[in-house]
Coordinates of C-alpha atoms and ligand atoms in Angstrom, one line a residue:
X290 CA 98.1 135.4 114.7
X291 CA 98.6 134.7 111.0
X292 CA 102.4 134.7 110.9
X293 CA 102.6 131.6 113.0
X294 CA 100.7 129.9 110.1
X295 CA 99.0 127.4 112.4
X296 CA 97.0 124.6 110.8
X297 CA 94.4 123.8 111.9
X298 CA 93.8 127.3 113.4
X299 CA 93.3 127.1 117.1
X300 CA 90.1 128.6 118.6
X301 CA 91.8 131.7 120.0
X302 CA 95.3 133.0 119.4
X303 CA 96.5 136.3 121.0
X304 CA 100.0 137.5 120.5
X305 CA 100.9 139.5 123.6
X306 CA 103.7 141.4 122.1
X307 CA 107.4 140.9 121.7
X308 CA 109.7 137.9 121.5
X309 CA 110.8 135.8 124.4
X310 CA 113.7 133.5 125.2
X311 CA 112.1 130.2 126.0
X312 CA 113.2 127.1 127.9
X313 CA 111.4 123.7 128.3
X314 CA 107.7 123.4 128.2
X315 CA 106.0 122.8 131.5
X316 CA 102.8 120.7 131.5
X317 CA 99.9 120.6 133.9
X318 CA 96.6 118.8 133.8
X319 CA 93.6 120.8 135.1
X320 CA 90.1 119.5 135.5
X321 CA 88.8 122.9 134.7
X322 CA 89.4 122.2 131.0
X323 CA 87.5 119.8 128.8
X324 CA 89.2 116.5 127.8
X325 CA 90.6 117.7 124.6
X326 CA 91.0 121.4 125.6
X327 CA 94.3 123.0 126.2
X328 CA 95.9 126.4 127.0
X329 CA 99.4 127.3 125.7
X330 CA 100.9 130.4 127.2
X331 CA 104.3 131.8 126.3
X332 CA 105.1 134.8 128.6
X333 CA 107.7 136.1 131.0
X334 CA 107.1 133.1 133.3
X335 CA 108.0 130.6 130.6
X336 CA 106.1 128.2 128.3
X337 CA 103.1 126.6 130.1
X338 CA 100.8 124.0 128.6
X339 CA 97.7 123.2 130.6
X340 CA 95.2 120.6 129.4
X341 CA 92.1 118.8 130.5
X342 CA 93.7 115.3 130.1
X343 CA 96.7 113.5 128.5
X344 CA 94.9 113.7 125.2
X345 CA 94.7 117.5 125.6
X346 CA 98.4 117.6 126.3
X347 CA 99.2 115.7 123.1
X348 CA 97.1 118.2 121.2
X349 CA 98.8 121.2 122.9
X350 CA 102.3 119.7 122.1
X351 CA 101.3 119.5 118.4
X352 CA 100.5 123.2 118.5
X353 CA 103.6 124.0 120.4
X354 CA 105.7 122.2 117.7
X355 CA 104.0 124.5 115.1
X356 CA 104.8 127.7 117.2
X357 CA 108.4 126.6 117.5
X358 CA 108.6 126.7 113.7
X359 CA 108.5 130.5 114.1
X360 CA 111.5 130.4 116.5
X361 CA 114.7 132.2 115.9
X362 CA 118.0 131.8 117.7
X363 CA 119.6 134.8 119.6
X364 CA 123.3 135.6 119.7
X365 CA 123.8 133.3 122.7
X366 CA 122.2 130.4 120.8
X367 CA 119.0 130.5 122.8
X368 CA 115.5 129.8 121.3
X369 CA 113.3 132.9 120.9
X370 CA 109.6 132.7 120.1
X371 CA 106.7 135.2 120.0
X372 CA 104.9 135.7 123.2
X373 CA 101.5 134.1 122.7
X374 CA 98.3 133.0 124.5
X375 CA 96.4 130.1 122.8
X376 CA 93.0 128.8 124.1
X377 CA 91.9 125.8 122.2
X378 CA 89.4 122.9 122.0
X379 CA 88.0 121.0 119.0
X380 CA 84.4 121.0 117.8
X381 CA 84.4 117.4 116.7
X382 CA 85.6 114.4 118.7
X383 CA 86.0 112.3 115.5
X384 CA 88.7 113.8 113.2
X385 CA 89.5 111.0 110.8
X386 CA 91.2 109.7 107.7
X387 CA 90.5 106.3 106.2
X388 CA 93.2 104.5 104.1
X389 CA 92.3 101.5 101.9
X390 CA 95.0 99.0 102.6
X391 CA 93.4 96.3 100.5
X392 CA 93.4 97.6 96.9
X393 CA 97.0 98.5 97.3
X394 CA 98.9 97.5 100.4
X395 CA 100.1 100.3 102.6
X396 CA 103.4 99.3 104.3
X397 CA 103.8 99.9 108.1
X398 CA 106.5 102.6 107.8
X399 CA 104.1 104.6 105.5
X400 CA 101.3 104.2 108.1
X401 CA 103.7 105.5 110.8
X402 CA 104.5 108.5 108.7
X403 CA 100.8 109.2 108.2
X404 CA 100.2 108.9 111.9
X405 CA 102.9 111.5 112.5
X406 CA 101.3 113.9 110.1
X407 CA 97.8 113.3 111.4
X408 CA 99.1 114.1 114.9
X409 CA 100.6 117.4 113.6
X410 CA 97.1 118.3 112.4
X411 CA 95.5 117.3 115.7
X412 CA 93.6 114.6 113.9
X413 CA 92.8 111.6 116.0
X414 CA 91.5 108.6 114.0
X415 CA 93.1 106.5 111.4
X416 CA 90.6 104.1 109.9
X417 CA 92.3 101.1 108.2
X418 CA 90.2 99.4 105.5
X419 CA 91.9 96.0 106.0
X420 CA 89.9 93.7 103.8
X421 CA 88.2 93.8 100.4
X422 CA 87.7 91.7 97.3
X423 CA 91.2 92.5 96.1
X424 CA 93.2 91.6 99.2
X425 CA 92.9 90.5 102.8
X426 CA 95.5 92.3 104.9
X427 CA 95.2 91.1 108.5
X428 CA 96.7 87.9 110.0
X429 CA 93.9 85.8 111.7
X430 CA 95.0 82.8 113.8
X431 CA 93.4 79.6 112.7
X432 CA 92.6 81.0 109.2
X433 CA 96.2 81.1 107.7
X434 CA 95.0 81.1 104.1
X435 CA 93.3 84.5 104.5
X436 CA 96.7 86.1 104.2
X437 CA 98.6 83.3 102.4
X438 CA 96.1 83.2 99.6
X439 CA 93.8 86.2 100.1
X440 CA 96.7 88.6 100.6
X441 CA 98.0 88.3 97.1
X442 CA 96.7 88.7 93.6
X443 CA 98.5 87.5 90.5
X444 CA 98.5 90.8 88.7
X445 CA 97.3 94.4 89.0
X446 CA 95.5 96.6 86.6
X447 CA 97.0 99.7 85.1
X448 CA 94.8 102.7 84.5
X449 CA 91.1 102.6 84.0
X450 CA 89.0 99.5 83.4
X451 CA 85.5 98.7 84.3
X452 CA 84.7 102.1 85.7
X453 CA 82.5 104.9 84.3
X454 CA 85.5 106.4 82.5
X455 CA 86.9 103.3 81.0
X456 CA 84.2 100.7 80.8
X457 CA 85.0 99.7 77.3
X458 CA 88.7 99.7 77.5
X459 CA 90.7 96.5 77.3
X460 CA 92.4 95.8 80.6
X461 CA 96.2 96.4 80.8
X462 CA 98.0 94.5 83.5
X463 CA 101.4 94.6 85.2
X464 CA 102.9 91.1 85.3
X465 CA 104.0 91.8 88.9
X466 CA 101.9 90.2 91.6
X467 CA 100.6 92.5 94.3
X468 CA 100.2 91.7 98.0
X469 CA 101.2 92.0 101.6
X470 CA 99.6 91.8 105.0
X471 CA 100.0 92.9 108.6
X472 CA 101.0 90.4 111.3
X473 CA 99.1 90.8 114.5
X474 CA 102.4 92.0 116.1
X475 CA 102.8 94.7 113.3
X476 CA 99.3 95.9 114.2
X477 CA 99.8 95.9 118.0
X478 CA 103.1 97.9 117.5
X479 CA 101.2 100.3 115.3
X480 CA 98.4 100.7 117.8
X481 CA 101.0 101.7 120.5
X482 CA 102.8 104.1 118.1
X483 CA 99.5 105.8 117.2
X484 CA 98.3 105.9 120.7
X485 CA 101.4 107.7 121.9
X486 CA 100.6 110.4 119.3
X487 CA 96.9 110.8 120.2
X488 CA 95.7 108.8 117.2
X489 CA 93.3 105.8 117.5
X490 CA 93.4 103.1 114.9
X491 CA 89.9 102.0 113.8
X492 CA 89.9 98.6 112.1
X493 CA 87.5 97.7 109.3
X494 CA 86.5 94.2 108.3
X495 CA 84.1 94.8 105.4
X496 CA 81.2 92.3 105.5
X497 CA 79.2 90.5 104.3
X498 CA 80.1 91.9 100.8
X499 CA 83.5 92.9 99.6
X500 CA 84.6 89.4 100.7
X501 CA 86.0 87.8 97.5
X502 CA 89.6 87.6 98.8
X503 CA 88.4 85.6 101.9
X504 CA 86.2 83.4 99.8
X505 CA 89.2 82.7 97.4
X506 CA 91.1 81.5 100.5
X507 CA 88.2 79.5 102.0
X508 CA 85.6 78.7 99.3
X509 CA 83.3 77.2 102.0
X510 CA 82.6 80.8 103.1
X511 CA 80.9 81.5 99.8
X512 CA 77.7 80.7 98.0
X513 CA 79.1 78.8 94.9
X514 CA 80.9 75.5 94.5
X515 CA 83.5 76.6 92.0
X516 CA 86.9 78.0 93.2
X517 CA 87.4 81.7 92.7
X518 CA 90.6 83.9 92.7
X519 CA 91.3 87.1 94.6
X520 CA 89.6 89.7 92.5
X521 CA 91.9 91.4 89.9
X522 CA 89.6 94.1 88.6
X523 CA 88.1 97.0 90.5
X524 CA 84.4 97.5 91.1
X525 CA 82.1 95.4 93.4
X526 CA 82.2 91.6 93.4
X527 CA 79.0 89.5 93.5
X528 CA 80.8 87.0 95.7
X529 CA 79.6 87.6 99.3
X530 CA 79.5 85.5 102.4
X531 CA 76.9 82.7 102.5
X532 CA 74.4 82.7 105.4
X533 CA 75.8 79.5 107.0
X534 CA 77.0 78.7 110.5
X535 CA 80.5 78.4 109.0
X536 CA 80.5 82.0 107.8
X537 CA 78.8 83.3 111.0
X538 CA 81.5 81.6 113.0
X539 CA 84.2 83.0 110.7
X540 CA 82.8 86.5 111.4
X541 CA 82.8 85.9 115.2
X542 CA 86.4 84.6 115.2
X543 CA 87.8 87.4 113.0
X544 CA 86.0 90.1 115.0
X545 CA 87.1 88.6 118.3
X546 CA 90.7 88.7 117.2
X547 CA 90.4 92.2 115.7
X548 CA 88.9 93.5 118.9
X549 CA 91.8 92.0 120.8
X550 CA 94.4 93.8 118.6
X551 CA 92.7 97.2 118.5
X552 CA 91.7 98.8 121.7
X553 CA 89.6 101.5 120.0
X554 CA 85.9 101.9 121.1
X555 CA 84.7 101.6 117.5
X556 CA 85.0 98.4 115.3
X557 CA 84.0 99.0 111.7
X558 CA 82.2 96.2 109.9
X559 CA 81.9 97.8 106.4
X560 CA 78.4 96.8 105.3
X561 CA 78.5 98.8 102.1
X562 CA 77.6 97.6 98.6
X563 CA 76.5 94.1 99.2
X564 CA 75.0 92.5 96.1
X565 CA 72.2 90.0 96.8
X566 CA 72.4 88.1 93.5
X567 CA 74.2 85.1 94.9
X568 CA 71.7 84.8 97.7
X569 CA 68.9 84.9 95.2
X570 CA 70.4 82.0 93.3
X571 CA 71.4 79.9 96.2
X572 CA 69.1 77.1 97.4
X573 CA 70.9 77.2 100.8
X574 CA 70.4 80.9 101.2
X575 CA 66.7 80.6 100.2
X576 CA 66.3 77.8 102.8
X577 CA 67.9 80.1 105.4
X578 CA 65.4 82.8 104.6
X579 CA 62.5 80.5 105.0
X580 CA 63.9 79.1 108.3
X581 CA 64.4 82.7 109.7
X582 CA 61.2 84.1 108.2
X583 CA 63.1 86.7 106.2
X584 CA 61.0 88.7 103.7
X585 CA 63.9 89.7 101.3
X586 CA 67.5 88.8 100.6
X587 CA 68.5 92.2 102.0
X588 CA 67.5 90.9 105.4
X589 CA 70.2 88.3 105.3
X590 CA 72.6 91.3 105.7
X591 CA 70.7 92.1 108.9
X592 CA 71.5 88.6 110.2
X593 CA 75.3 89.2 109.6
X594 CA 75.0 92.6 111.3
X595 CA 73.4 90.9 114.3
X596 CA 76.2 88.4 114.6
X597 CA 78.8 91.2 114.4
X598 CA 76.9 93.4 116.8
X599 CA 76.7 90.6 119.4
X600 CA 80.5 90.1 119.4
X601 CA 81.3 93.8 119.4
X602 CA 78.9 94.8 122.1
X603 CA 79.8 91.8 124.3
X604 CA 83.3 93.2 124.3
X605 CA 82.0 96.6 125.4
X606 CA 82.7 98.2 122.0
X607 CA 80.6 100.0 119.4
X608 CA 79.7 98.8 115.9
X609 CA 80.3 101.4 113.2
X610 CA 79.5 100.8 109.5
X611 CA 79.0 102.5 106.2
X612 CA 75.5 104.0 105.9
X613 CA 74.0 101.0 104.1
X614 CA 73.9 99.4 107.5
X615 CA 70.8 101.6 108.1
X616 CA 68.9 99.4 105.6
X617 CA 69.8 96.4 107.6
X618 CA 68.1 98.0 110.7
X619 CA 71.1 98.1 113.0
X620 CA 70.8 98.2 116.8
X621 CA 70.3 101.8 118.1
X622 CA 73.8 102.0 119.6
X623 CA 75.5 101.6 116.2
X624 CA 77.2 104.4 114.4
X625 CA 76.7 105.2 110.7
X626 CA 79.5 106.5 108.5
X627 CA 77.7 108.7 106.0
X628 CA 79.3 108.4 102.6
X629 CA 76.5 108.5 100.1
X630 CA 75.1 111.8 98.9
X631 CA 71.8 112.2 100.6
X632 CA 72.9 110.3 103.7
X633 CA 73.4 113.4 105.8
X634 CA 72.9 114.2 109.5
X635 CA 69.0 114.5 109.2
X636 CA 69.2 111.0 107.6
X637 CA 71.0 109.6 110.6
X638 CA 68.6 111.4 112.9
X639 CA 65.6 109.7 111.2
X640 CA 67.2 106.4 112.2
X641 CA 68.4 107.8 115.6
X642 CA 72.0 106.8 114.9
X643 CA 75.1 108.7 115.8
X644 CA 77.2 109.4 112.7
X645 CA 80.4 110.4 111.1
X646 CA 80.2 112.6 108.0
X647 CA 82.3 111.1 105.3
X648 CA 80.5 112.2 102.1
X649 CA 81.9 111.1 98.8
X650 CA 81.0 114.5 97.2
X651 CA 83.7 116.4 99.1
X652 CA 85.6 114.0 101.3
X653 CA 86.8 111.3 98.9
X654 CA 90.5 111.9 98.3
X655 CA 90.8 109.3 95.5
X656 CA 89.0 111.9 93.3
X657 CA 91.0 114.2 91.0
X658 CA 92.1 117.4 92.7
X659 CA 92.5 119.4 89.5
X660 CA 92.0 119.1 85.8
X661 CA 92.1 115.3 85.0
X662 CA 94.0 116.0 81.8
X663 CA 97.0 117.1 83.8
X664 CA 96.7 115.0 86.9
X665 CA 97.8 111.4 87.4
X666 CA 95.0 108.9 86.7
X667 CA 92.4 108.8 89.5
X668 CA 89.1 107.0 89.9
X669 CA 87.1 110.0 88.6
X670 CA 85.2 112.9 90.3
X671 CA 86.7 116.2 91.1
X672 CA 87.3 117.2 94.7
X673 CA 89.6 120.3 94.9
X674 CA 91.3 121.6 98.0
X675 CA 88.7 124.3 98.1
X676 CA 85.9 121.7 97.9
X677 CA 87.3 120.0 101.0
X678 CA 87.7 123.3 102.8
X679 CA 84.1 124.2 102.0
X680 CA 82.6 120.8 102.7
X681 CA 79.2 120.6 104.4
X682 CA 79.3 118.7 107.7
X683 CA 76.1 120.1 109.2
X684 CA 73.5 122.3 107.6
X685 CA 73.8 125.9 109.1
X686 CA 70.3 125.5 110.6
X687 CA 71.0 122.1 112.2
X688 CA 69.1 121.5 115.4
X689 CA 70.8 120.8 118.7
X690 CA 69.6 117.2 118.4
X691 CA 71.3 116.9 115.0
X692 CA 74.6 118.4 116.3
X693 CA 74.5 116.0 119.2
X694 CA 74.5 113.0 116.8
X695 CA 77.5 114.1 114.7
X696 CA 80.7 112.7 116.1
X697 CA 82.8 114.3 113.5
X698 CA 84.2 114.1 109.9
X699 CA 86.4 111.8 108.0
X700 CA 88.2 111.8 104.6
X701 CA 88.6 108.6 102.6
X702 CA 91.6 107.5 100.5
X703 CA 90.6 104.5 98.4
X704 CA 93.6 103.0 96.7
X705 CA 92.5 101.4 93.4
X706 CA 94.3 104.1 91.5
X707 CA 96.9 104.9 94.1
X708 CA 99.7 102.3 93.8
X709 CA 102.6 103.9 95.6
X710 CA 103.4 105.6 98.8
X711 CA 104.4 108.8 97.0
X712 CA 101.1 108.8 95.1
X713 CA 99.2 108.3 98.4
X714 CA 100.8 111.3 99.9
X715 CA 100.1 113.4 96.8
X716 CA 96.4 112.5 97.0
X717 CA 96.1 113.1 100.8
X718 CA 98.0 116.4 101.1
X719 CA 97.3 119.2 101.3
X720 CA 93.6 118.2 101.2
X721 CA 93.9 116.7 104.6
X722 CA 95.2 120.0 106.0
X723 CA 91.8 121.5 104.8
X724 CA 89.9 118.7 106.5
X725 CA 91.8 119.2 109.8
X726 CA 90.4 122.7 110.0
X727 CA 86.9 121.5 109.2
X728 CA 87.2 118.8 111.9
X729 CA 88.7 121.2 114.4
X730 CA 85.9 123.6 113.7
X731 CA 87.9 126.8 113.1
X732 CA 87.6 127.5 109.4
X733 CA 88.6 131.1 108.6
X734 CA 88.4 131.9 104.9
X735 CA 89.8 129.8 102.0
X736 CA 92.1 132.7 101.1
X737 CA 93.5 132.9 104.6
X738 CA 93.9 129.1 104.8
X739 CA 95.8 129.0 101.5
X740 CA 98.0 131.9 102.7
X741 CA 98.9 129.9 105.9
X742 CA 99.7 126.8 103.8
X743 CA 101.9 128.6 101.3
X744 CA 103.7 130.8 103.8
X745 CA 104.6 128.3 106.5
X746 CA 102.6 125.1 106.7
X747 CA 103.8 123.4 103.5
X748 CA 107.3 124.0 104.7
X749 CA 106.4 121.9 107.8
X750 CA 105.3 119.1 105.5
X751 CA 108.6 119.5 103.6
X752 CA 110.5 119.0 106.8
X753 CA 108.6 115.8 107.4
X754 CA 109.3 114.6 103.9
X755 CA 105.6 114.6 102.8
X756 CA 105.2 114.5 99.1
X757 CA 102.1 116.7 98.8
X758 CA 100.5 118.2 95.7
X759 CA 101.9 121.7 95.2
X760 CA 99.4 124.6 95.3
X761 CA 98.3 125.8 91.9
Ligands
LIG299 C1 82.2 103.2 99.9 O1 82.7 104.1 99.2 N1 81.8 102.0 99.3 C2 82.0 103.3 101.3

């Protein structure tokens, strides 16, 4: 029923006529329903939510909160809502958002706010990109300099530099240092907060590339003798982990602690954009290749993947990485996060890997959302609200085997050009509302979706204090 303006749209909504005075919600778990399925009925007998599990109840409560937005109050001060019967279940089990906490730190209160809004949209994964060249953001016992040194950079770029749109520009800097990190207690609290709202936190430690901040803290992890600083410009650093027992042990210790903090099934090890130039020039790396009989420097990445996989699988968890891990021949139980154009579900199928669709063509929220001339500076690209709503996730003629491999979809908010919380919300919303409907699997038409946004759903975001980009 369109005047409830539900987002994402449930699978089936039938208004059964008239308005009813309602009391408290009564909740039941029934094993006749799937784990994430729920039924919400408002009729003469009251308001009843039935779900297949606690997870389904959380999802049903999110929809009930949206139905309550249509409530009125009668003369006796009682709550009146439309009689309605909703049957619902998501298509995808992975309904995610990634936030880059490295390039600009995302404070805990902002992450809590994001979790609240994800839950409202029946999204269930928040992937935290915790480490990168420009900042290490997670406290690791025994390695204090990761956060003391690797968590801070002396200055931060303003505007474009060293990207396709501004490669020739002189850099402009703020004199303010930038930094911050999460203590393990911060993260454990956040895990509990998210879990109570049906959202799992997926931690990412990006390796063996994107490691300049860690190498700045502990030069012995790297391939060169000279000290380096936490990276101040964007782009990809050549400074990657050295294939030494010191670095392998570092990976084991970091992942062991991360696994202990985050109970999620999936542990993300990055694996994207790892230059091999330092390995090519390093006598130690060349010797390592000879010892292990490796045919190319790229195969060094496979050795890091094997170390990470061993720790993750021994803990009963699942390794997930960006789709470059495919080139490092990951074990068959790994999951590929498909971000590069061309890395689609048939690509994952060729490598027999489960996957999450996260394509940079339509699911990168750091792209401009409208005309770059009138928008705040962004990394580049153009991904409108309509582009997200219309994103591919599976080709229409996908086979059953391909459908089986796709766990779901995820949007990415990289933060090179997103320095503040307000800007982060502006970039994420309302494009995330569109993604939620893709992930839930109940897209209607773009016109209907925008109608629901403009006539009720954005008001919900206003009530939560979300600073979204207004519709144009
Ligand atoms: C990525 O955008 N490097 C995953």
